[in-house]
């Protein structure tokens, strides 16, 4: 095994451990680009060198020295899961340029979709109106019929509707749970369809259940995979707007569908337009 493969394997091993988030792994790599020394430190050294809390250092040290990464990798292969790390050529090109690109992505499906440059991210409320669903079809059908791909988060509502429209083209679903945990359960059939012919991805190890704090992390990947994000119906305070804000912070285009001033589900999109998002009424606005 060459040095690059060794570093990749160490990164995956560390990423599987509890107690080490994105910033901690960044500190590890800054201290040792090979990650080899990380396996030699004591629990107290993790606290001293990397400012880990006692509890996090304990969990991390325990997992670092008990996890059998070879067994995990074998299980993932048997379950059809590929791993793409930040050091791999297959890593999504646009995602490299966000502030905190995931160190590891667990993938099921067609990983070559990472190289498709004309993807569009689509986000919106979990409880869309008939107007929202109608305008989604109006905007996306011409795009997917021309081969444009769609990235979204597999949530109920706008996300799942966008994925279904894109099944005739290409779609990437970014999960807020590991690939062994379908969330939401109501979208299991869609999950399986995407995993067979398109692409499911998560930065969380496959056996990670869905937890509320993981979804804001997931959202930066949805916006980071593409040059532009379309928002279709969002309340004034919602996770959808968090994703839109992340897209703006990443220097990406944000498109918003206008709606009635009397409809709470349009308050967020109307606000985005006031703040400078591009107003969208036709598929040609998204070219």
CSV table of C-alpha atoms in Angstrom, one decimal:
chain,number,residue,atom,x,y,z
A,1,UNK,CA,0.0,0.0,0.0
A,2,UNK,CA,1.5,3.4,-1.0
A,3,UNK,CA,1.6,6.4,1.3
A,4,UNK,CA,-1.4,8.1,-0.3
A,5,UNK,CA,-3.5,5.0,0.2
A,6,UNK,CA,-2.3,4.8,3.9
A,7,UNK,CA,-3.3,8.5,4.5
A,8,UNK,CA,-6.7,7.8,2.9
A,9,UNK,CA,-7.3,4.8,5.1
A,10,UNK,CA,-6.2,6.6,8.3
A,11,UNK,CA,-8.6,9.5,7.4
A,12,UNK,CA,-11.5,7.0,7.0
A,13,UNK,CA,-10.6,5.3,10.3
A,14,UNK,CA,-10.5,8.6,12.2
A,15,UNK,CA,-13.7,9.8,10.5
A,16,UNK,CA,-15.5,6.7,11.8
A,17,UNK,CA,-14.6,7.6,15.4
A,18,UNK,CA,-16.9,9.5,17.8
A,19,UNK,CA,-15.6,12.7,19.2
A,20,UNK,CA,-13.8,14.1,16.2
A,21,UNK,CA,-15.7,16.6,14.1
A,22,UNK,CA,-14.7,18.5,11.0
A,23,UNK,CA,-12.5,21.1,12.9
A,24,UNK,CA,-10.7,18.4,14.9
A,25,UNK,CA,-9.8,16.5,11.8
A,26,UNK,CA,-8.6,19.7,10.3
A,27,UNK,CA,-6.3,20.2,13.3
A,28,UNK,CA,-5.1,16.6,13.0
A,29,UNK,CA,-4.1,17.2,9.4
A,30,UNK,CA,-2.4,20.5,10.2
A,31,UNK,CA,-0.4,18.7,12.9
A,32,UNK,CA,0.5,15.7,10.8
A,33,UNK,CA,-0.4,15.5,7.1
A,34,UNK,CA,0.1,11.7,7.1
A,35,UNK,CA,-2.2,11.3,10.2
A,36,UNK,CA,0.2,8.5,11.4
A,37,UNK,CA,1.0,10.2,14.7
A,38,UNK,CA,-2.6,10.5,15.7
A,39,UNK,CA,-2.7,6.8,16.4
A,40,UNK,CA,0.2,7.2,18.9
A,41,UNK,CA,-1.2,9.8,21.2
A,42,UNK,CA,-2.7,9.2,24.6
A,43,UNK,CA,-6.1,10.3,25.7
A,44,UNK,CA,-4.6,13.2,27.7
A,45,UNK,CA,-2.5,14.3,24.7
A,46,UNK,CA,-5.7,14.8,22.6
A,47,UNK,CA,-7.0,17.1,25.3
A,48,UNK,CA,-3.7,19.1,25.5
A,49,UNK,CA,-2.7,19.2,21.8
A,50,UNK,CA,-6.1,19.6,20.1
A,51,UNK,CA,-8.3,21.2,22.8
A,52,UNK,CA,-10.7,18.2,22.9
A,53,UNK,CA,-13.0,18.0,25.9
A,54,UNK,CA,-12.4,15.1,28.3
A,55,UNK,CA,-15.5,13.3,27.2
A,56,UNK,CA,-14.8,13.7,23.4
A,57,UNK,CA,-11.2,12.6,23.9
A,58,UNK,CA,-12.3,9.5,25.8
A,59,UNK,CA,-14.8,8.5,23.0
A,60,UNK,CA,-12.3,9.2,20.3
A,61,UNK,CA,-9.5,7.3,21.9
A,62,UNK,CA,-11.7,4.4,22.6
A,63,UNK,CA,-13.0,4.2,19.0
A,64,UNK,CA,-9.6,4.8,17.5
A,65,UNK,CA,-8.2,1.7,19.2
A,66,UNK,CA,-11.2,-0.6,18.9
A,67,UNK,CA,-12.8,0.0,15.5
A,68,UNK,CA,-11.8,-2.6,12.9
A,69,UNK,CA,-11.7,-0.4,9.8
A,70,UNK,CA,-11.0,-3.4,7.5
A,71,UNK,CA,-14.3,-5.1,8.6
A,72,UNK,CA,-16.2,-1.8,8.2
A,73,UNK,CA,-14.8,-1.3,4.7
A,74,UNK,CA,-15.7,-4.9,3.7
A,75,UNK,CA,-19.2,-4.4,5.0
A,76,UNK,CA,-19.6,-1.2,3.1
A,77,UNK,CA,-18.4,-2.8,-0.1
A,78,UNK,CA,-20.9,-5.7,0.3
A,79,UNK,CA,-23.7,-3.2,0.9
A,80,UNK,CA,-22.8,-1.3,-2.3
A,81,UNK,CA,-21.3,1.7,-0.6
A,82,UNK,CA,-18.2,3.5,-2.0
A,83,UNK,CA,-16.1,6.0,-0.1
A,84,UNK,CA,-14.8,9.2,-1.6
A,85,UNK,CA,-12.4,11.2,0.5
A,86,UNK,CA,-11.2,14.8,0.2
A,87,UNK,CA,-8.0,13.5,-1.2
A,88,UNK,CA,-9.6,11.5,-4.1
A,89,UNK,CA,-9.7,12.6,-7.7
A,90,UNK,CA,-13.4,11.6,-7.8
A,91,UNK,CA,-14.3,14.2,-5.1
A,92,UNK,CA,-16.9,16.7,-6.3
A,93,UNK,CA,-15.0,19.6,-7.8
A,94,UNK,CA,-17.3,22.4,-6.7
A,95,UNK,CA,-17.6,21.0,-3.1
A,96,UNK,CA,-13.8,21.4,-2.7
A,97,UNK,CA,-14.2,25.1,-2.7
A,98,UNK,CA,-16.6,25.6,0.2
A,99,UNK,CA,-15.2,26.7,3.6
A,100,UNK,CA,-15.7,23.2,5.2
A,101,UNK,CA,-15.8,20.5,2.6
A,102,UNK,CA,-16.6,17.1,4.1
A,103,UNK,CA,-13.5,15.0,4.7
A,104,UNK,CA,-15.3,11.8,3.7
A,105,UNK,CA,-18.4,11.0,1.6
A,106,UNK,CA,-20.2,7.7,1.8
A,107,UNK,CA,-21.9,7.0,-1.6
A,108,UNK,CA,-24.3,4.5,-3.1
A,109,UNK,CA,-25.0,4.6,-6.8
A,110,UNK,CA,-23.4,6.4,-9.7
A,111,UNK,CA,-20.4,8.3,-8.3
A,112,UNK,CA,-19.6,9.7,-11.7
A,113,UNK,CA,-22.5,12.1,-11.2
A,114,UNK,CA,-20.1,14.1,-9.0
A,115,UNK,CA,-18.4,15.2,-12.3
A,116,UNK,CA,-21.7,16.5,-13.9
A,117,UNK,CA,-21.2,20.2,-14.0
A,118,UNK,CA,-24.7,21.4,-14.8
A,119,UNK,CA,-26.5,20.3,-11.7
A,120,UNK,CA,-29.0,22.6,-9.9
A,121,UNK,CA,-29.8,22.4,-6.1
A,122,UNK,CA,-33.5,22.5,-5.3
A,123,UNK,CA,-34.8,23.1,-1.8
A,124,UNK,CA,-38.1,24.1,-0.2
A,125,UNK,CA,-40.8,23.4,2.4
A,126,UNK,CA,-41.8,19.9,3.6
A,127,UNK,CA,-45.5,21.0,3.2
A,128,UNK,CA,-45.8,22.6,-0.2
A,129,UNK,CA,-49.0,24.2,-1.5
A,130,UNK,CA,-50.5,23.1,-4.8
A,131,UNK,CA,-49.0,26.3,-6.3
A,132,UNK,CA,-45.5,25.2,-5.1
A,133,UNK,CA,-45.7,21.8,-6.6
A,134,UNK,CA,-47.2,23.2,-9.9
A,135,UNK,CA,-44.4,25.8,-10.2
A,136,UNK,CA,-41.8,23.2,-9.4
A,137,UNK,CA,-42.9,21.1,-12.4
A,138,UNK,CA,-43.1,24.2,-14.6
A,139,UNK,CA,-39.5,25.1,-13.8
A,140,UNK,CA,-37.8,21.7,-13.6
A,141,UNK,CA,-39.4,19.6,-16.3
A,142,UNK,CA,-37.8,21.6,-19.2
A,143,UNK,CA,-34.4,21.4,-17.4
A,144,UNK,CA,-34.5,17.6,-16.7
A,145,UNK,CA,-35.7,16.9,-20.2
A,146,UNK,CA,-32.7,18.7,-21.5
A,147,UNK,CA,-30.4,16.5,-19.3
A,148,UNK,CA,-29.9,18.8,-16.3
A,149,UNK,CA,-29.4,17.1,-13.0
A,150,UNK,CA,-31.0,17.9,-9.6
A,151,UNK,CA,-29.4,17.9,-6.1
A,152,UNK,CA,-31.7,17.9,-3.1
A,153,UNK,CA,-32.1,16.5,0.4
A,154,UNK,CA,-34.7,13.7,0.1
A,155,UNK,CA,-37.0,15.4,2.6
A,156,UNK,CA,-40.7,15.2,2.2
A,157,UNK,CA,-42.3,17.9,0.1
A,158,UNK,CA,-40.3,20.0,-2.4
A,159,UNK,CA,-37.1,17.9,-2.1
A,160,UNK,CA,-38.7,14.6,-2.9
A,161,UNK,CA,-40.9,16.1,-5.6
A,162,UNK,CA,-37.7,17.5,-7.2
A,163,UNK,CA,-35.9,14.2,-7.0
A,164,UNK,CA,-38.9,12.4,-8.7
A,165,UNK,CA,-39.0,14.8,-11.5
A,166,UNK,CA,-35.2,14.3,-12.0
A,167,UNK,CA,-35.4,10.5,-12.2
A,168,UNK,CA,-35.6,10.9,-16.0
A,169,UNK,CA,-32.3,12.8,-15.9
A,170,UNK,CA,-29.9,12.6,-13.0
A,171,UNK,CA,-30.3,13.3,-9.3
A,172,UNK,CA,-28.1,13.3,-6.1
A,173,UNK,CA,-29.8,13.0,-2.7
A,174,UNK,CA,-27.8,14.3,0.2
A,175,UNK,CA,-28.8,12.6,3.5
A,176,UNK,CA,-28.8,13.9,7.0
A,177,UNK,CA,-28.4,10.3,8.3
A,178,UNK,CA,-26.1,7.4,7.4
A,179,UNK,CA,-26.9,5.2,4.4
A,180,UNK,CA,-28.1,2.4,6.5
A,181,UNK,CA,-30.9,4.6,7.9
A,182,UNK,CA,-33.6,5.8,5.5
A,183,UNK,CA,-34.9,9.1,6.6
A,184,UNK,CA,-37.7,10.0,6.2
A,185,UNK,CA,-39.0,6.4,6.2
A,186,UNK,CA,-41.9,7.6,3.9
A,187,UNK,CA,-39.4,8.1,1.1
A,188,UNK,CA,-37.9,4.6,1.2
A,189,UNK,CA,-39.0,3.7,-2.3
A,190,UNK,CA,-37.5,6.9,-3.7
A,191,UNK,CA,-34.4,6.2,-1.6
A,192,UNK,CA,-34.0,2.8,-3.3
A,193,UNK,CA,-34.7,4.2,-6.8
A,194,UNK,CA,-32.0,6.9,-6.4
A,195,UNK,CA,-29.5,4.4,-4.9
A,196,UNK,CA,-30.0,2.0,-7.9
A,197,UNK,CA,-29.8,4.5,-10.8
A,198,UNK,CA,-28.6,7.8,-9.5
A,199,UNK,CA,-26.6,8.7,-6.3
A,200,UNK,CA,-27.2,8.8,-2.5
A,201,UNK,CA,-24.5,10.5,-0.4
A,202,UNK,CA,-23.9,11.2,3.2
A,203,UNK,CA,-20.9,12.5,5.2
A,204,UNK,CA,-22.1,10.5,8.2
A,205,UNK,CA,-20.9,6.9,8.6
A,206,UNK,CA,-23.6,4.5,7.4
A,207,UNK,CA,-24.8,3.3,10.8
A,208,UNK,CA,-25.5,6.9,11.9
A,209,UNK,CA,-29.3,7.5,12.7
A,210,UNK,CA,-30.9,10.8,11.8
A,211,UNK,CA,-30.4,13.5,14.4
A,212,UNK,CA,-31.6,17.2,14.2
A,213,UNK,CA,-28.2,18.7,14.4
A,214,UNK,CA,-27.0,16.8,11.4
A,215,UNK,CA,-29.3,18.4,8.9
A,216,UNK,CA,-27.8,21.9,8.9
A,217,UNK,CA,-24.4,20.2,8.2
A,218,UNK,CA,-26.1,18.3,5.4
A,219,UNK,CA,-27.5,21.5,3.9
A,220,UNK,CA,-24.0,23.0,3.1
A,221,UNK,CA,-23.4,20.0,0.9
A,222,UNK,CA,-26.6,20.4,-1.0
A,223,UNK,CA,-25.7,24.0,-1.9
A,224,UNK,CA,-22.0,23.3,-2.2
A,225,UNK,CA,-22.4,20.6,-4.9
A,226,UNK,CA,-23.8,23.1,-7.5
A,227,UNK,CA,-23.3,26.6,-8.8
A,228,UNK,CA,-26.9,27.6,-8.0
A,229,UNK,CA,-29.7,26.8,-5.6
A,230,UNK,CA,-33.4,27.2,-6.4
A,231,UNK,CA,-35.8,27.9,-3.4
A,232,UNK,CA,-39.4,26.9,-3.9
A,233,UNK,CA,-41.6,27.9,-1.0
A,234,UNK,CA,-40.0,28.5,2.4
A,235,UNK,CA,-41.3,30.0,5.6
A,236,UNK,CA,-39.6,33.0,7.0
A,237,UNK,CA,-37.7,31.0,9.6
A,238,UNK,CA,-36.8,27.6,8.2
A,239,UNK,CA,-34.0,25.2,7.5
A,240,UNK,CA,-34.6,26.0,3.8
A,241,UNK,CA,-33.4,29.5,4.4
A,242,UNK,CA,-30.3,28.3,6.2
A,243,UNK,CA,-29.4,26.4,3.1
A,244,UNK,CA,-30.0,29.5,1.0
A,245,UNK,CA,-27.8,31.5,3.3
A,246,UNK,CA,-25.0,28.9,3.0
A,247,UNK,CA,-25.2,29.0,-0.8
A,248,UNK,CA,-24.7,32.8,-0.6
A,249,UNK,CA,-21.8,32.4,1.8
A,250,UNK,CA,-20.3,29.9,-0.7
A,251,UNK,CA,-20.5,32.5,-3.5
A,252,UNK,CA,-23.2,30.5,-5.3
A,253,UNK,CA,-26.3,31.8,-7.1
A,254,UNK,CA,-29.6,31.7,-5.3
A,255,UNK,CA,-32.9,31.7,-7.2
A,256,UNK,CA,-36.3,32.1,-5.6
A,257,UNK,CA,-39.9,31.6,-6.7
A,258,UNK,CA,-42.1,34.5,-5.7
A,259,UNK,CA,-45.4,33.9,-4.0
A,260,UNK,CA,-48.5,35.5,-2.5
A,261,UNK,CA,-47.9,38.0,0.3
A,262,UNK,CA,-50.8,36.2,2.1
A,263,UNK,CA,-49.1,32.8,2.0
A,264,UNK,CA,-46.7,32.0,4.9
A,265,UNK,CA,-44.9,29.4,2.7
A,266,UNK,CA,-43.9,32.2,0.4
A,267,UNK,CA,-42.6,34.6,3.1
A,268,UNK,CA,-39.1,33.2,3.0
A,269,UNK,CA,-38.7,33.2,-0.8
A,270,UNK,CA,-40.2,36.7,-1.1
A,271,UNK,CA,-37.7,37.8,1.6
A,272,UNK,CA,-34.8,36.2,-0.4
A,273,UNK,CA,-35.8,38.2,-3.5
A,274,UNK,CA,-35.8,41.4,-1.4
A,275,UNK,CA,-32.3,40.5,-0.3
A,276,UNK,CA,-31.1,40.1,-3.9
A,277,UNK,CA,-31.9,36.5,-4.9
A,278,UNK,CA,-32.8,36.1,-8.5
A,279,UNK,CA,-36.6,36.0,-9.1
A,280,UNK,CA,-37.5,33.0,-11.2
A,281,UNK,CA,-40.7,32.6,-13.3
A,282,UNK,CA,-39.5,30.3,-16.1
A,283,UNK,CA,-37.0,27.5,-16.7
A,284,UNK,CA,-35.0,29.9,-18.9
A,285,UNK,CA,-34.2,32.0,-15.8
A,286,UNK,CA,-32.2,29.0,-14.5
A,287,UNK,CA,-30.0,28.5,-17.5
